[in-house]
Amino acid sequence: MKRVYLDNNATTKLDPIVKVKMQPFFEDLYGNPNSLHQYGIEVRPYLNEAMGYMYDALNAPNSDDILITSCATESNNTVLKGVFFKHILTNPSKNHIITSAVEHPSVLETLHFLQEHGVEVTFVDVDQYGYVSAQKIAAAITDKTILISMMWANNETGMIFPVDEVSKIAQERGVLFHTDAVQAIGKVKVDLTKTSVDYLTFSAHKFHGPKGIGGLYVKKGCELPNLLHGGEQMGGYRAGTLNVAYIIGMGLAMKQSVGHLDKMNSDVRALRDRLEDAISQLPDTIVVGDRARRTPNTILISLRGIEGESMLWDLNRAGIAASTGSACASESLHANPVMSAIGEDSELAHTAIRLSLSRFTTADEIDYTIDIFTKAAERLRSISSTYAYTNEVG
Ligand code: 7TS
C-alpha cells in the first residue's frame, strides 16, 4: 500500500546522509571520547566537527555553550528547573515565570510541578489565530519575574511567535529568556546574532536526525546548575558518557536542515499551500492561523462535524499519517490542547487534524492526500448527517 508521512511535527525520517555518517560510530569508532587512549582520542575530531556544525547552524559564538541532552523534554526541564535551583531558591523574591498557554507539555507540566514548589507562573493566552502577543507577555512582567519561556514556533498550528520582540523586552526588563525552538530549526531562520536568547531548546528527531538526542543552547553568563550529577562530561554540566553516534548525527542533521531552509520556504511551502488550498475548499473547514505567520510545513485544519480521530483513521487506512495534534497527548485521545486554548469554539478541539510536511514530501504524495482527504471528508460527512437525521426522526 502507498504510504505518505505527514506527521513531521511529531518526528521525521532520518536523513540518509546522516545515517551513513553515524554508522562507523556503532562499529569501529566506539571509543569513549573521555578516554585517554587512541580509541577515545580518535572520535574527538568528529565530535568537534558535529558541535561546530551546530554552532554554525545557530550562528552562535563558541564562547556560548551547547549542552547535549537526551531530548527537547530534557532541555526544557533543565532550563526551568535550573532557573528554579539557581535563582528562585536563592532569591525567592524573584519567583515568577511567564510562559504561553500553548507550550509543549514538557514546559507546561514542568511549570505546574514548580508551582507546587511555590513558583508563580503566568500562562499568557493566545488569540483566535493561536498567536501570542509580545505586548501581553510584556504586560505580565512584574518585579518578581525571573524568566520568560516562549516557544519559537508552535507544534500544533505552526504559528511563529514574536521571539525577536519578546527577547528585546526581556533584555530591557532584565528578565531571562528561553525559547523552545524545536519546531523552528530548519523551518525558519534562527540566527542568534540577530535574536538574543539566553536559552534555546532543540531536538534532533524534528530535523531528520536520530531520536533520543537534543540540545540546549546556553548564552555565556547564563550558566545553569548541573541537574545530572556524576562524571565531568560536558564540562561538568551534565554527567553521563556522551552519545557519540547520535551527537554526530544531530550535528550533520542540523547542518543539512538549515542548509535546506530555502527549499523548505519555497518547494515545501508550495506543496503545503497546494494541499491547504485544496482541503480548505471543502465545506465547513477552518484552518487555524494565517499562512504568513506559520511555519512553511504545517496545517491545522478543523472540519466541522467530523471528529478528528475519525478522519485520522480514514487517512490511516489509505496509508496517510497525520495527527489530531501532539503525539504526546494521543494516548489519552484528548481534545487538541492548543485548539482548546484558542478557545471560543470547543468543537474545534475535537475536530482538528494536523498535517505536517518535510523536505522529503513529494508532489505525488500531496496529490494522493488531496484525493483521499476529500473522499474521507465526504464519507464522514454523509455518515454524520445520516446520524443527525436518524436522531432527529428518532
Ligand atoms: N517542544 C516542542 C515544541 C515539541 O513540538 C516537542 C515534540 C517537544 C518539545 C518534545 O520533544 P522531544 O525531543 O522531547 O520528543 N512535539 C511533538 C508533537 O507535536 N507531536 O509529537 C511530539
Short mmCIF file of N, CA, C and O in Angstrom, two decimals, residues 1 20 42 55 71 94-95 108 115 139 141 151 199 205 210 222-223 233-234 237 273 310 328 335 347 349 367 393:
data_model
loop_
_atom_site.label_atom_id
_atom_site.label_comp_id
_atom_site.label_asym_id
_atom_site.label_seq_id
_atom_site.Cartn_x
_atom_site.Cartn_y
_atom_site.Cartn_z
N MET A 1 0.85 -1.20 0.00
CA MET A 1 0.00 0.00 0.00
C MET A 1 0.88 1.25 0.00
O MET A 1 1.94 1.26 0.61
N VAL A 20 24.45 7.34 7.21
CA VAL A 20 25.78 6.89 6.74
C VAL A 20 26.87 7.47 7.64
O VAL A 20 27.80 6.77 8.04
N GLU A 42 40.48 9.14 18.95
CA GLU A 42 40.14 9.19 17.52
C GLU A 42 38.70 9.66 17.24
O GLU A 42 38.41 10.07 16.12
N TYR A 55 26.95 25.07 16.21
CA TYR A 55 27.23 26.50 16.45
C TYR A 55 27.01 27.30 15.16
O TYR A 55 26.42 28.37 15.18
N CYS A 71 16.85 14.83 24.79
CA CYS A 71 15.69 15.24 24.00
C CYS A 71 15.31 16.67 24.39
O CYS A 71 15.85 17.21 25.35
N LYS A 94 12.26 36.74 43.63
CA LYS A 94 12.15 36.64 42.16
C LYS A 94 11.63 35.24 41.84
O LYS A 94 12.41 34.32 41.52
N ASN A 95 10.35 35.04 41.98
CA ASN A 95 9.83 33.67 41.83
C ASN A 95 8.73 33.57 40.78
O ASN A 95 7.86 32.72 40.87
N LEU A 108 4.85 23.08 30.04
CA LEU A 108 3.67 23.33 30.88
C LEU A 108 3.66 22.44 32.13
O LEU A 108 3.41 22.92 33.24
N GLN A 115 5.06 25.09 40.28
CA GLN A 115 4.02 25.83 41.04
C GLN A 115 3.82 25.17 42.41
O GLN A 115 3.62 25.85 43.41
N ALA A 139 3.15 42.86 29.42
CA ALA A 139 2.24 43.32 30.47
C ALA A 139 2.26 42.38 31.69
O ALA A 139 1.89 42.79 32.79
N ILE A 141 4.96 41.06 32.96
CA ILE A 141 6.23 41.18 33.72
C ILE A 141 6.00 42.01 35.00
O ILE A 141 5.37 43.06 34.96
N MET A 151 7.85 29.54 23.15
CA MET A 151 8.35 28.75 22.03
C MET A 151 8.57 29.62 20.79
O MET A 151 7.93 30.67 20.62
N TYR A 199 18.52 31.01 26.49
CA TYR A 199 18.45 29.55 26.39
C TYR A 199 17.61 29.18 25.17
O TYR A 199 16.59 29.83 24.92
N HIS A 205 15.43 14.76 16.34
CA HIS A 205 14.49 13.97 15.53
C HIS A 205 13.43 14.82 14.84
O HIS A 205 12.64 14.32 14.05
N PRO A 210 18.57 11.60 14.56
CA PRO A 210 18.05 10.46 15.34
C PRO A 210 17.21 10.89 16.54
O PRO A 210 17.33 12.02 17.02
N CYS A 222 24.93 32.88 31.43
CA CYS A 222 23.61 32.41 31.88
C CYS A 222 23.65 30.95 32.30
O CYS A 222 22.64 30.23 32.21
N GLU A 223 24.83 30.49 32.72
CA GLU A 223 25.01 29.08 33.06
C GLU A 223 23.99 28.63 34.11
O GLU A 223 23.60 29.40 34.99
N GLN A 233 31.67 14.94 32.24
CA GLN A 233 31.35 15.17 30.83
C GLN A 233 30.65 16.51 30.65
O GLN A 233 30.03 17.03 31.58
N MET A 234 30.72 17.03 29.47
CA MET A 234 30.10 18.32 29.12
C MET A 234 30.57 19.41 30.10
O MET A 234 29.76 20.21 30.61
N TYR A 237 28.68 19.91 33.28
CA TYR A 237 27.33 20.45 33.17
C TYR A 237 26.26 19.36 33.20
O TYR A 237 25.16 19.56 33.66
N ASP A 273 0.92 24.77 0.60
CA ASP A 273 -0.14 25.69 0.17
C ASP A 273 -1.11 24.98 -0.78
O ASP A 273 -2.32 25.18 -0.73
N SER A 310 -11.81 10.28 13.66
CA SER A 310 -12.43 9.53 12.55
C SER A 310 -11.66 9.83 11.27
O SER A 310 -11.35 8.92 10.48
N CYS A 328 2.23 13.50 21.95
CA CYS A 328 2.45 13.40 23.40
C CYS A 328 1.13 13.24 24.14
O CYS A 328 1.10 12.83 25.29
N ALA A 335 -8.82 16.04 23.63
CA ALA A 335 -9.07 17.10 22.67
C ALA A 335 -7.74 17.79 22.42
O ALA A 335 -6.87 17.79 23.28
N GLU A 347 -15.75 22.90 19.80
CA GLU A 347 -15.81 21.87 18.77
C GLU A 347 -14.49 21.78 18.01
O GLU A 347 -14.07 20.71 17.60
N ALA A 349 -11.60 21.85 19.08
CA ALA A 349 -10.63 21.00 19.77
C ALA A 349 -10.81 19.52 19.41
O ALA A 349 -9.86 18.75 19.46
N ASP A 367 -0.80 15.14 -3.99
CA ASP A 367 -1.98 14.88 -4.84
C ASP A 367 -2.80 13.72 -4.29
O ASP A 367 -4.03 13.78 -4.22
N VAL A 393 -35.29 12.04 13.59
CA VAL A 393 -36.50 11.24 13.38
C VAL A 393 -36.83 10.46 14.64
O VAL A 393 -37.97 10.43 15.11
#
